[in-house]
């Protein structure tokens, strides 16, 4: 009888334990920590490997990002793959993927260092940026990936695969905002809006920042909302940098944030502290190591976790539940587009870019159109939201636009060890209606180069967007013979080249990375020159003037990362041009033929340029540059005028500032290697070498005329060794250049800024 009583007592105890284990609910709380928060992925993987259930999840900042992924039904391994992807790295660091660039919207490159934006609607003011990196890709990616999930959950965070909470900081009222329902993408984005890193989120008139400011460990939210039997907390934030007098970042952080109490707040709570001090707050390049640190920290606590949590989940059953939850998600088709923050005419412009047709817009086309809008210079910032409409079974897209200021000024130029220094000033005024209009002018002032340009451009959004542009450009190059010193100018100018271009251009995009442009213009070129390098001050220069018209067709594709000294991306340009006009020549005292001449000239020319940085080996980036030129251009009156009117091969920037007749030809091919050793993020060493092969060399005759040399008779070589520091204003460069068969083949050049000029009339 006694043994039977013990049997029933034991059975009752076992049943009680089994019931408790079955009923046991586990909550997981994830702290913030920036890139350090990727350690949460390792913790989740360790819990899943040991079949530990996760019934509720709450997070702040990066903990909200990882927590939301788990709440959507992703496994630890799937989250690992996501956070180690290039796409995640791009939006976490604000790096714009080249696939999302929209080259058609970009204006012609210039020598500007800084850009200041003003508004003429009221008192002229400038504004400082509120964020260091762009959140454009993060905003879109969160919207695209979370919209179907939250639609299935009917905007209730309790109806996700795992019930979820996250927090943000209302900085005006100095309080924590808890997200329990609504737009999941907006909630996660607000929770991770680290001050000065990402822009804040505006919700119901509140400015919301990173949840870690006031509650970096929302265990209290977990306990109050879900009342789990046990809480597993993960602190991945690492130790805080002490607040010191000389550390302005630590001072701002201390002023903005509330100290965090890392307590699990329940009797059976377990806290996992991950040592992430060796990783930077925004060091997303070391994500695998951070994840491993989280995994190891969880494994070190696994004995306690297994002891306190008797309930287990079957991996096969858990996967089936995930698959069931994630199937039949509402496919994204955009029905209506709503625009906030701008007037009706501007909103119409935006709608015609995002959804040019009347039918439903699939997500694939939405992405391309959306990033086209992002590239529009009228748009300062944009925030998107997708909301599912169960009646139409489609989504309505809302975009909140913050308009860019309408007056843009630019300042820059180049400071050099040779007499090629210049000052650049530019101004642009934008008018935004149903179409976009911009008025642009720039000026270059320098000893070598002086220029003025005026452009008026209209951009029209439609199913095939296009632009129309009128331009007037005046260029003058003043080449010196006497010296390479900055202030030494004993002899008169050796060559003065000037050109005038009055034309109109029209363009359409070629997908998102390219454009096709058709243009025509009236041109006038004027060259003053001596036909020998041995001239004196009393000599008079020859003068050649060409008057005529030109038309061209251009295809251009560009993904280079910099406008000068690029180290990644590609550039392809294919241009065909026809030129027709009359050459007028007035001989000077160094000319053999003293008769004035005027001759009709017309010719075609085509040019293909290709640049590609194609492979990286450690710190070394391999690239090459190729150019092919063909023209049936006739000889001009004399050798010098022929050279000045002929195309030239100029793969090294300094060559634009030198008169190098050996590198001019009517038909040629040029090829070279561009190898870039990336010493640091902003410090490069470039080693470049090129071969220039004219089909037939332009040869000077005894009477100073021109004739062709033999086919492929000569080759010319170019070498360049350059150290470049990419400063926030522009490149600081020190180079040694070599030009084959020049009297002094080596050239030393230091410059700060950009050696970039407006295009010439026949370029």
XYZ file of C-alpha atoms in Angstrom:
763
model
C 0.000 0.000 0.000
C 2.851 2.283 0.897
C 4.650 1.503 -2.376
C 1.454 2.174 -4.341
C 1.212 5.585 -2.637
C 4.778 6.403 -3.554
C 4.065 5.320 -7.155
C 1.078 7.640 -7.449
C 3.020 10.464 -5.790
C 5.893 10.014 -8.267
C 3.486 9.822 -11.170
C 1.777 12.989 -9.992
C 5.151 14.731 -9.700
C 6.194 13.639 -13.212
C 2.871 14.768 -14.680
C 3.237 18.080 -12.862
C 6.732 18.584 -14.299
C 5.567 17.608 -17.791
C 2.631 19.988 -17.539
C 4.888 22.764 -16.315
C 7.358 22.103 -19.127
C 4.597 22.068 -21.682
C 3.068 25.283 -20.378
C 6.419 27.032 -19.922
C 6.663 30.177 -22.069
C 9.995 31.769 -22.950
C 10.600 35.415 -23.794
C 13.760 36.646 -25.551
C 14.914 40.246 -24.959
C 17.552 41.714 -27.308
C 19.498 44.876 -26.514
C 20.676 47.544 -28.887
C 24.299 47.939 -29.880
C 24.637 48.905 -33.541
C 26.836 46.438 -35.412
C 27.500 44.701 -32.084
C 23.836 43.698 -32.050
C 24.568 41.161 -34.801
C 25.684 38.977 -31.860
C 21.966 38.279 -31.293
C 22.043 36.094 -34.413
C 24.617 33.816 -32.794
C 22.511 33.582 -29.618
C 19.407 32.595 -31.602
C 21.372 29.958 -33.528
C 22.654 28.449 -30.270
C 19.128 28.377 -28.779
C 17.735 26.687 -31.899
C 20.492 24.076 -31.968
C 19.556 23.148 -28.404
C 15.810 23.134 -29.227
C 15.033 25.982 -26.805
C 11.624 27.579 -27.588
C 11.214 31.308 -28.202
C 7.583 32.261 -27.633
C 7.896 36.054 -27.427
C 10.564 38.491 -28.540
C 11.302 42.137 -27.733
C 14.152 44.292 -28.915
C 15.602 47.746 -29.125
C 17.625 49.261 -31.978
C 19.676 46.478 -33.647
C 17.880 44.067 -31.315
C 14.640 45.184 -32.945
C 16.069 44.458 -36.400
C 17.167 40.923 -35.512
C 14.071 40.313 -33.391
C 11.752 41.360 -36.202
C 13.446 38.886 -38.558
C 12.819 36.050 -36.122
C 9.241 37.236 -35.581
C 8.686 37.046 -39.357
C 9.494 33.343 -39.352
C 13.176 33.315 -40.318
C 15.462 30.773 -38.642
C 18.789 31.664 -37.074
C 20.675 30.345 -40.108
C 18.479 32.373 -42.478
C 19.040 35.540 -40.442
C 22.790 34.815 -40.520
C 22.661 34.729 -44.337
C 20.663 37.961 -44.475
C 22.936 40.045 -42.223
C 26.043 38.779 -44.054
C 24.640 39.727 -47.462
C 25.927 42.652 -49.492
C 22.442 44.182 -49.522
C 22.250 44.287 -45.732
C 25.772 45.742 -45.493
C 24.846 48.444 -47.998
C 21.748 49.644 -46.187
C 23.366 49.344 -42.743
C 26.261 51.560 -43.844
C 24.320 53.849 -46.186
C 26.231 52.658 -49.259
C 24.210 53.072 -52.421
C 24.257 49.917 -54.510
C 25.292 50.773 -58.073
C 22.229 48.863 -59.310
C 20.083 51.603 -57.736
C 21.967 54.559 -59.190
C 20.155 56.558 -61.857
C 22.777 58.094 -64.095
C 20.252 59.816 -66.357
C 19.524 62.320 -63.555
C 23.142 63.292 -62.958
C 24.438 66.593 -64.257
C 27.802 66.961 -65.971
C 30.731 66.572 -63.579
C 32.579 69.725 -62.531
C 35.446 70.774 -60.248
C 33.305 71.577 -57.182
C 34.562 70.843 -53.674
C 31.534 71.837 -51.626
C 27.845 72.343 -52.299
C 25.658 74.743 -50.316
C 21.873 74.732 -50.639
C 19.625 77.704 -49.966
C 15.936 78.496 -50.119
C 14.583 81.658 -51.706
C 11.054 81.089 -50.366
C 11.908 82.988 -47.212
C 15.049 84.328 -45.614
C 18.098 82.763 -47.223
C 19.337 80.047 -44.850
C 21.391 76.927 -45.072
C 20.810 73.685 -43.208
C 23.168 71.187 -41.617
C 22.686 67.464 -42.284
C 20.945 65.442 -39.548
C 22.505 62.120 -40.524
C 25.887 60.772 -41.557
C 24.649 58.015 -43.851
C 21.687 57.672 -46.163
C 18.774 55.578 -44.929
C 17.236 55.300 -48.421
C 18.069 51.625 -48.947
C 17.180 50.688 -45.360
C 13.791 52.411 -45.660
C 12.946 50.706 -48.929
C 14.263 47.265 -47.945
C 12.320 47.228 -44.674
C 9.153 48.317 -46.485
C 9.513 45.748 -49.288
C 10.315 42.796 -47.017
C 7.937 43.509 -44.127
C 4.821 44.751 -45.964
C 3.504 41.243 -46.867
C 4.249 39.913 -43.364
C 2.415 42.676 -41.519
C -0.441 42.480 -44.016
C -0.885 38.785 -43.180
C -0.717 39.626 -39.455
C -3.355 42.349 -40.028
C -1.005 44.952 -38.516
C -1.047 43.191 -35.139
C 2.398 42.327 -33.764
C 0.820 39.552 -31.652
C -0.191 37.774 -34.880
C 3.346 37.486 -36.257
C 5.031 34.081 -36.259
C 6.412 35.076 -32.848
C 4.644 37.916 -30.958
C 6.960 40.907 -31.069
C 7.613 44.273 -29.404
C 10.118 47.021 -30.089
C 10.692 50.501 -28.696
C 11.673 53.944 -29.974
C 12.478 57.257 -28.282
C 10.165 60.287 -28.465
C 12.796 63.000 -27.964
C 10.289 65.861 -27.600
C 8.419 64.290 -24.682
C 11.499 62.397 -23.413
C 9.683 59.061 -23.267
C 9.734 55.559 -24.701
C 7.265 54.622 -27.435
C 6.250 50.939 -27.507
C 5.169 49.396 -30.820
C 2.508 46.693 -30.495
C 0.702 47.155 -33.806
C 0.832 49.135 -37.039
C 3.494 49.295 -39.732
C 6.216 46.823 -38.740
C 8.763 48.404 -41.114
C 8.174 51.842 -39.608
C 8.462 50.454 -36.074
C 11.791 48.715 -36.750
C 13.149 51.718 -38.632
C 12.237 54.084 -35.770
C 13.744 51.747 -33.179
C 17.071 51.685 -35.062
C 17.322 55.414 -35.954
C 20.621 56.017 -34.154
C 21.084 59.800 -33.628
C 23.244 61.490 -36.290
C 23.713 58.147 -38.083
C 20.223 57.627 -39.547
C 17.467 60.162 -40.026
C 14.641 59.975 -37.460
C 11.154 58.665 -38.268
C 8.133 60.966 -38.080
C 5.022 59.233 -36.705
C 1.848 61.062 -35.635
C 3.818 64.287 -35.473
C 6.461 62.782 -33.184
C 10.164 62.677 -33.990
C 11.273 59.150 -33.142
C 14.869 58.044 -32.651
C 16.689 54.905 -31.575
C 14.896 53.017 -28.809
C 18.210 52.499 -27.015
C 18.236 56.151 -25.993
C 15.695 55.580 -23.197
C 15.266 51.795 -23.051
C 18.092 49.745 -24.488
C 16.880 46.515 -22.873
C 13.054 46.274 -22.960
C 12.687 43.441 -20.418
C 9.980 45.482 -18.673
C 7.944 45.559 -21.904
C 8.397 41.800 -22.281
C 7.199 41.157 -18.713
C 4.239 43.528 -18.809
C 2.941 42.544 -22.257
C 3.566 38.780 -22.325
C 4.269 37.643 -18.745
C 6.528 34.752 -19.790
C 7.601 32.074 -17.337
C 11.232 32.757 -18.101
C 13.141 35.558 -19.830
C 16.413 35.117 -21.677
C 18.085 38.514 -22.013
C 20.998 39.327 -24.312
C 23.254 42.325 -23.717
C 25.338 42.862 -26.841
C 26.005 46.582 -26.422
C 29.451 46.216 -24.902
C 31.039 48.615 -22.455
C 30.354 52.309 -22.906
C 33.229 54.633 -23.702
C 33.854 56.827 -20.625
C 32.629 60.405 -20.954
C 35.705 62.618 -21.105
C 36.421 66.265 -21.770
C 38.009 65.626 -25.141
C 35.513 63.075 -26.489
C 32.593 65.004 -27.992
C 30.865 61.793 -29.174
C 30.774 60.357 -25.658
C 29.471 63.678 -24.322
C 26.596 63.767 -26.834
C 25.764 60.119 -26.113
C 25.619 60.822 -22.369
C 23.325 63.831 -22.906
C 20.976 61.901 -25.190
C 20.690 58.530 -23.477
C 19.366 57.119 -20.213
C 21.542 54.548 -18.369
C 20.362 51.001 -19.064
C 19.458 48.489 -16.359
C 20.295 45.078 -17.814
C 18.006 43.048 -15.573
C 15.712 40.256 -16.780
C 13.108 41.257 -14.125
C 11.828 37.759 -13.381
C 12.793 35.041 -10.922
C 13.954 32.537 -13.542
C 15.606 35.050 -15.815
C 18.932 34.364 -17.524
C 21.179 37.166 -18.803
C 23.717 36.509 -21.579
C 26.455 39.149 -21.682
C 28.299 39.131 -25.010
C 31.793 40.624 -24.993
C 31.657 42.914 -28.035
C 34.065 45.620 -26.842
C 36.583 44.768 -29.571
C 34.048 45.617 -32.273
C 33.085 49.134 -33.304
C 29.548 50.441 -32.960
C 29.211 50.703 -36.767
C 31.736 48.011 -37.698
C 29.524 45.944 -39.998
C 32.558 44.528 -41.830
C 33.155 42.053 -38.983
C 29.633 40.619 -38.783
C 30.696 36.924 -38.870
C 33.031 37.450 -35.894
C 30.321 39.317 -33.950
C 27.824 36.501 -34.601
C 30.363 33.946 -33.399
C 30.896 35.952 -30.194
C 27.145 35.806 -29.551
C 27.049 32.071 -30.223
C 29.915 31.384 -27.826
C 28.371 33.572 -25.111
C 25.062 31.669 -25.424
C 26.855 28.298 -25.300
C 28.614 29.343 -22.090
C 25.147 29.827 -20.500
C 23.498 26.825 -22.127
C 23.788 24.569 -19.057
C 21.689 27.041 -17.004
C 19.266 27.540 -19.890
C 18.683 23.813 -20.352
C 18.220 23.347 -16.605
C 15.652 26.133 -16.247
C 13.771 25.437 -19.476
C 12.535 21.854 -19.662
C 10.387 22.380 -22.760
C 11.905 21.568 -26.151
C 10.826 22.249 -29.730
C 11.256 19.820 -32.588
C 13.297 21.335 -35.472
C 11.236 19.618 -38.184
C 7.975 20.750 -36.651
C 9.293 24.292 -36.180
C 10.373 24.487 -39.827
C 6.958 23.298 -40.996
C 5.251 25.966 -38.888
C 7.545 28.607 -40.380
C 6.863 27.450 -43.921
C 3.118 27.418 -43.258
C 3.242 30.941 -41.844
C 5.279 32.399 -44.715
C 3.330 30.849 -47.558
C 0.474 32.675 -49.261
C 1.866 36.099 -48.342
C 0.003 38.849 -50.264
C 2.021 39.610 -53.392
C 3.048 43.257 -53.718
C 1.105 45.035 -56.465
C 0.812 48.801 -56.052
C -2.633 50.223 -56.783
C -2.698 53.814 -55.525
C 0.114 56.267 -54.798
C -0.315 58.976 -52.157
C 2.223 61.784 -51.806
C 2.700 63.976 -48.717
C 4.891 66.956 -47.927
C 4.771 68.780 -51.292
C 2.156 70.634 -53.357
C -0.251 69.079 -55.869
C 1.771 69.833 -59.002
C 4.923 68.425 -57.446
C 2.948 65.393 -56.232
C 1.775 64.800 -59.808
C 5.426 64.831 -60.914
C 6.270 62.234 -58.250
C 3.340 59.987 -59.178
C 4.308 60.020 -62.868
C 7.794 58.775 -61.939
C 6.694 56.090 -59.484
C 3.641 54.832 -61.371
C 3.496 56.222 -64.917
C 0.709 53.861 -66.023
C -2.817 53.283 -64.738
C -2.555 49.537 -64.083
C -1.163 47.745 -61.015
C 2.576 48.189 -60.534
C 4.618 45.061 -59.611
C 7.325 45.347 -56.984
C 10.091 44.804 -59.551
C 9.151 47.975 -61.446
C 8.392 49.900 -58.283
C 11.973 49.510 -57.093
C 13.474 50.919 -60.287
C 11.030 53.827 -60.390
C 11.465 54.556 -56.692
C 15.239 54.898 -56.926
C 14.816 57.061 -60.000
C 12.854 59.417 -57.761
C 15.540 59.191 -55.062
C 18.075 60.443 -57.626
C 15.959 63.484 -58.474
C 17.704 66.591 -57.183
C 14.383 68.150 -56.150
C 13.977 65.454 -53.505
C 15.958 65.939 -50.304
C 14.555 62.920 -48.488
C 11.817 60.373 -48.992
C 10.105 57.868 -46.719
C 7.890 55.100 -48.175
C 5.084 52.993 -46.691
C 3.059 50.149 -48.196
C -0.372 49.321 -46.758
C -2.377 46.306 -47.846
C -5.972 46.872 -48.941
C -7.942 43.616 -48.414
C -10.737 44.850 -50.717
C -8.522 45.313 -53.777
C -5.975 42.683 -52.633
C -3.297 45.217 -53.599
C -1.174 47.741 -51.749
C -1.401 51.502 -51.509
C 1.952 53.291 -51.486
C 2.446 56.455 -49.451
C 5.603 58.528 -49.824
C 6.488 61.481 -47.658
C 8.737 63.890 -49.532
C 10.992 66.540 -48.058
C 11.796 68.963 -50.857
C 15.367 69.999 -51.541
C 16.209 73.687 -51.370
C 15.841 75.410 -54.724
C 19.136 77.348 -54.893
C 22.366 75.366 -55.082
C 25.822 76.937 -55.035
C 29.108 75.148 -55.624
C 32.706 76.153 -54.964
C 35.922 74.381 -55.838
C 38.755 74.258 -58.304
C 42.331 73.071 -58.261
C 45.559 74.121 -56.524
C 48.636 72.818 -58.302
C 52.437 72.894 -58.398
C 52.209 73.786 -62.107
C 50.500 76.886 -63.549
C 47.170 75.083 -63.950
C 45.503 76.220 -60.724
C 41.946 77.430 -61.072
C 38.873 78.553 -59.160
C 35.422 77.084 -59.819
C 32.115 78.735 -58.927
C 28.715 77.356 -59.876
C 25.069 78.150 -59.151
C 21.833 76.334 -59.943
C 18.220 77.321 -59.398
C 15.456 74.709 -59.573
C 11.770 75.215 -60.318
C 9.563 72.220 -59.516
C 6.160 71.895 -61.142
C 4.628 68.992 -63.096
C 7.984 69.133 -64.832
C 11.324 70.050 -63.325
C 13.323 73.039 -64.578
C 16.882 73.917 -63.641
C 18.995 76.935 -64.545
C 22.697 76.308 -64.164
C 25.762 78.472 -64.613
C 29.409 77.945 -63.782
C 32.681 79.830 -64.113
C 36.305 78.685 -64.135
C 39.135 81.176 -63.577
C 42.794 80.230 -63.980
C 46.070 80.859 -65.732
C 45.614 77.860 -68.005
C 41.846 77.598 -68.275
C 38.975 80.078 -68.245
C 35.390 79.123 -68.963
C 31.790 80.182 -68.603
C 28.732 78.016 -69.095
C 24.972 78.491 -68.959
C 22.473 75.608 -69.141
C 18.705 75.416 -68.970
C 17.254 71.941 -68.528
C 13.733 70.542 -68.394
C 13.077 67.042 -67.008
C 9.774 65.409 -67.849
C 8.566 62.315 -65.949
C 6.657 59.720 -67.943
C 6.786 56.046 -68.845
C 9.954 57.005 -70.757
C 11.386 60.053 -68.952
C 13.357 62.547 -70.990
C 15.188 65.853 -70.691
C 15.639 68.818 -73.005
C 18.621 71.073 -72.452
C 19.895 74.288 -73.966
C 23.489 75.294 -73.362
C 26.036 77.972 -74.116
C 29.686 77.262 -73.316
C 32.803 79.386 -73.765
C 36.220 77.800 -73.140
C 39.758 79.131 -73.381
C 43.041 77.294 -72.850
C 46.255 79.297 -72.508
C 49.333 77.075 -72.931
C 52.664 78.535 -71.827
C 56.030 77.822 -73.369
C 58.478 79.582 -71.079
C 58.258 77.877 -67.710
C 56.458 75.413 -65.480
C 56.716 77.714 -62.473
C 53.510 79.196 -61.134
C 54.354 82.864 -61.517
C 57.039 82.830 -64.231
C 55.732 83.986 -67.614
C 58.539 85.624 -69.539
C 57.404 84.775 -73.065
C 53.969 85.234 -74.593
C 51.549 82.320 -74.672
C 52.617 79.494 -76.972
C 49.068 78.442 -77.858
C 45.692 79.937 -77.014
C 42.682 77.782 -77.825
C 39.124 79.021 -77.455
C 35.779 77.582 -78.479
C 32.144 78.616 -78.320
C 29.259 76.213 -78.310
C 25.546 77.111 -78.512
C 23.404 74.009 -78.659
C 20.449 71.924 -77.587
C 20.451 68.359 -76.242
C 17.760 65.765 -75.596
C 18.202 62.597 -73.590
C 16.466 59.482 -72.350
C 17.617 56.854 -69.831
C 19.214 53.580 -70.919
C 18.049 51.525 -67.958
C 19.166 52.986 -64.642
C 22.926 53.195 -65.217
C 23.036 54.764 -68.655
C 21.640 57.423 -70.946
C 21.254 58.187 -74.625
C 21.688 61.810 -75.695
C 21.087 63.442 -79.085
C 22.445 66.951 -79.579
C 23.274 69.642 -82.076
C 24.956 73.026 -81.853
C 26.550 75.969 -83.565
C 30.277 76.046 -82.852
C 33.132 78.473 -83.244
C 36.730 77.576 -82.464
C 39.653 79.963 -82.532
C 43.317 78.970 -82.179
C 46.212 81.401 -81.853
C 49.575 79.691 -82.094
C 53.190 79.816 -83.211
C 54.298 77.210 -85.714
C 57.640 76.807 -84.018
C 58.728 76.626 -80.411
C 61.564 79.047 -81.210
C 59.698 82.352 -81.239
C 60.323 85.773 -79.723
C 58.045 88.432 -78.245
C 57.997 90.417 -81.479
C 56.580 87.485 -83.442
C 52.892 87.448 -84.266
C 50.828 84.290 -83.910
C 48.873 82.479 -86.604
C 45.110 82.515 -86.178
C 42.755 79.713 -87.262
C 38.996 80.067 -86.899
C 36.458 77.345 -87.585
C 32.768 78.207 -87.906
C 30.105 75.586 -88.395
C 27.612 73.186 -86.950
C 27.761 69.769 -85.338
C 25.403 66.990 -84.354
C 26.082 63.958 -82.203
C 24.580 60.816 -80.731
C 25.914 59.581 -77.390
C 25.429 56.441 -75.325
C 26.988 56.569 -71.873
C 26.934 54.192 -68.923
C 28.653 55.082 -65.666
C 28.973 53.368 -62.272
C 32.360 54.787 -61.214
C 32.590 55.635 -57.531
C 34.422 58.950 -57.990
C 34.536 61.684 -60.590
C 38.355 61.575 -60.497
C 40.719 58.772 -59.461
C 37.968 56.150 -59.359
C 38.712 52.726 -57.861
C 35.555 50.747 -58.604
C 32.773 50.557 -61.166
C 32.735 50.885 -64.935
C 32.429 53.629 -67.520
C 31.423 53.169 -71.162
C 30.955 55.955 -73.689
C 30.096 55.556 -77.376
C 29.767 58.766 -79.383
C 29.244 59.476 -83.074
C 29.553 63.069 -84.319
C 29.275 64.931 -87.634
C 30.962 68.326 -88.087
C 30.540 70.745 -90.986
C 31.958 74.248 -91.384
C 34.593 76.579 -92.795
C 38.181 77.072 -91.632
C 39.632 80.593 -91.841
C 43.400 81.007 -91.408
C 45.325 84.261 -90.913
C 49.106 83.559 -91.020
C 51.497 85.038 -88.440
C 55.193 85.854 -88.595
C 56.291 82.240 -87.942
C 54.276 80.868 -90.876
C 55.873 79.812 -94.149
C 52.720 80.412 -96.191
C 51.602 84.053 -95.749
C 48.360 83.724 -97.725
C 45.004 83.978 -95.925
C 42.959 80.824 -96.438
C 39.382 79.706 -96.071
C 38.329 76.138 -96.770
C 35.174 74.141 -96.229
C 35.601 71.157 -93.913
C 33.274 68.333 -92.973
C 33.896 64.976 -91.340
C 32.562 62.205 -89.150
C 34.191 60.987 -86.000
C 33.386 58.194 -83.589
C 34.878 57.385 -80.217
C 34.535 54.485 -77.769
C 35.921 54.798 -74.238
C 35.805 52.018 -71.659
C 37.106 51.986 -68.090
C 36.660 49.052 -65.728
C 37.861 48.191 -62.219
C 37.115 44.523 -62.411
C 38.925 42.495 -59.774
C 40.101 42.894 -56.209
C 42.932 40.937 -54.650
C 43.241 41.991 -51.033
C 44.094 45.693 -51.071
C 44.849 45.650 -54.823
C 42.133 46.612 -57.306
C 42.878 45.770 -60.930
C 41.496 47.930 -63.703
C 42.052 48.928 -67.280
C 41.296 51.779 -69.665
C 40.712 51.497 -73.414
C 39.840 53.997 -76.124
C 39.217 53.655 -79.852
C 38.928 56.687 -82.141
C 38.088 56.874 -85.841
C 37.680 60.009 -87.955
C 37.872 60.971 -91.610
C 38.779 64.512 -90.627
C 40.747 66.352 -93.333
C 44.044 68.146 -92.781
C 43.712 71.783 -91.755
C 45.810 74.556 -93.293
C 49.026 73.743 -91.422
C 50.437 71.148 -89.057
C 49.684 72.987 -85.809
C 46.090 73.811 -86.754
C 45.622 70.166 -87.788
C 46.940 68.918 -84.448
C 44.778 71.337 -82.442
C 41.646 70.254 -84.327
C 42.419 66.531 -84.035
C 41.243 64.093 -81.321
C 43.725 63.264 -78.573
C 44.376 60.373 -76.189
C 44.447 61.688 -72.598
C 44.141 58.864 -70.029
C 46.155 60.819 -67.444
C 44.406 63.932 -66.124
C 47.505 66.131 -66.458
C 47.529 65.554 -70.222
C 44.516 67.868 -70.547
C 46.816 70.698 -69.437
C 49.694 69.992 -71.839
C 50.246 70.437 -75.557
C 51.376 66.945 -76.634
C 51.157 66.635 -80.451
C 52.440 63.025 -80.451
C 49.202 61.893 -78.757
C 46.880 63.410 -81.401
C 45.671 61.358 -84.364
C 42.640 60.939 -86.589
C 42.452 57.193 -86.003
C 44.007 55.528 -82.988
C 43.677 52.933 -80.281
C 44.791 53.350 -76.690
C 45.012 50.731 -73.965
C 46.343 50.702 -70.436
C 46.262 49.178 -66.969
C 45.043 51.022 -63.887
C 46.125 49.236 -60.730
C 45.012 50.755 -57.439
C 46.560 49.747 -54.122
C 44.087 50.813 -51.434
C 46.377 51.575 -48.498
C 43.478 52.842 -46.391
C 39.843 53.685 -47.035
C 40.751 57.143 -48.380
C 44.390 56.625 -49.358
C 45.360 55.007 -52.676
C 48.518 54.354 -54.623
C 47.918 54.079 -58.364
C 50.301 52.604 -60.899
C 49.193 53.124 -64.484
C 50.719 52.366 -67.871
C 49.347 52.970 -71.388
C 50.245 52.408 -75.005
C 49.009 54.797 -77.709
C 48.829 53.359 -81.220
C 47.942 55.785 -84.038
C 46.813 54.135 -87.232
C 48.787 56.744 -89.148
C 50.866 59.337 -87.332
C 50.321 63.027 -88.116
C 53.716 64.152 -89.434
C 54.996 67.715 -89.897
C 56.478 68.399 -93.362
C 59.296 70.791 -94.222
C 56.821 73.501 -95.260
C 54.925 73.093 -91.921
C 52.055 71.201 -93.542
C 50.746 67.784 -92.495
C 51.053 64.318 -93.944
C 50.320 60.803 -92.709
C 53.089 58.484 -91.586
C 53.142 54.791 -92.354
C 50.424 52.564 -90.960
C 51.117 51.404 -87.379
C 54.675 52.702 -87.727
C 55.071 54.091 -84.219
C 53.740 53.557 -80.727
C 53.898 55.967 -77.820
C 53.886 55.149 -74.118
C 52.552 56.798 -70.994
C 53.291 55.960 -67.360
C 51.955 57.352 -64.116
C 52.617 56.686 -60.418
C 50.164 58.529 -58.182
C 49.500 58.728 -54.453
C 46.008 60.069 -53.749
C 44.311 61.026 -50.508
C 40.562 61.407 -50.995
C 39.728 64.247 -48.617
C 36.150 65.391 -47.917
C 36.743 68.336 -50.277
C 38.547 66.570 -53.075
C 41.642 64.544 -54.008
C 45.104 65.506 -52.801
C 47.491 63.969 -55.296
C 51.224 63.605 -55.821
C 52.240 62.061 -59.148
C 55.192 61.258 -61.356
C 54.183 61.000 -65.033
C 56.063 59.828 -68.112
C 55.262 60.850 -71.721
C 57.164 58.974 -74.441
C 59.394 60.924 -76.876
C 58.758 64.260 -75.215
C 61.865 66.427 -74.853
C 61.479 66.301 -71.070
C 59.531 63.035 -70.692
C 59.039 63.135 -66.911
C 56.569 65.413 -65.192
C 56.067 65.926 -61.474
C 52.663 67.186 -60.315
C 51.078 67.981 -56.978
C 47.479 69.125 -56.911
C 44.587 69.545 -54.516
C 41.166 69.483 -56.151
C 39.844 68.387 -59.508
C 41.399 68.667 -62.962
C 38.009 68.746 -64.654
C 36.973 71.132 -67.437
C 33.771 71.820 -69.353
C 33.501 69.877 -72.589
C 34.846 71.527 -75.725
C 32.722 72.301 -78.768
C 33.779 69.171 -80.668
C 34.293 66.775 -77.741
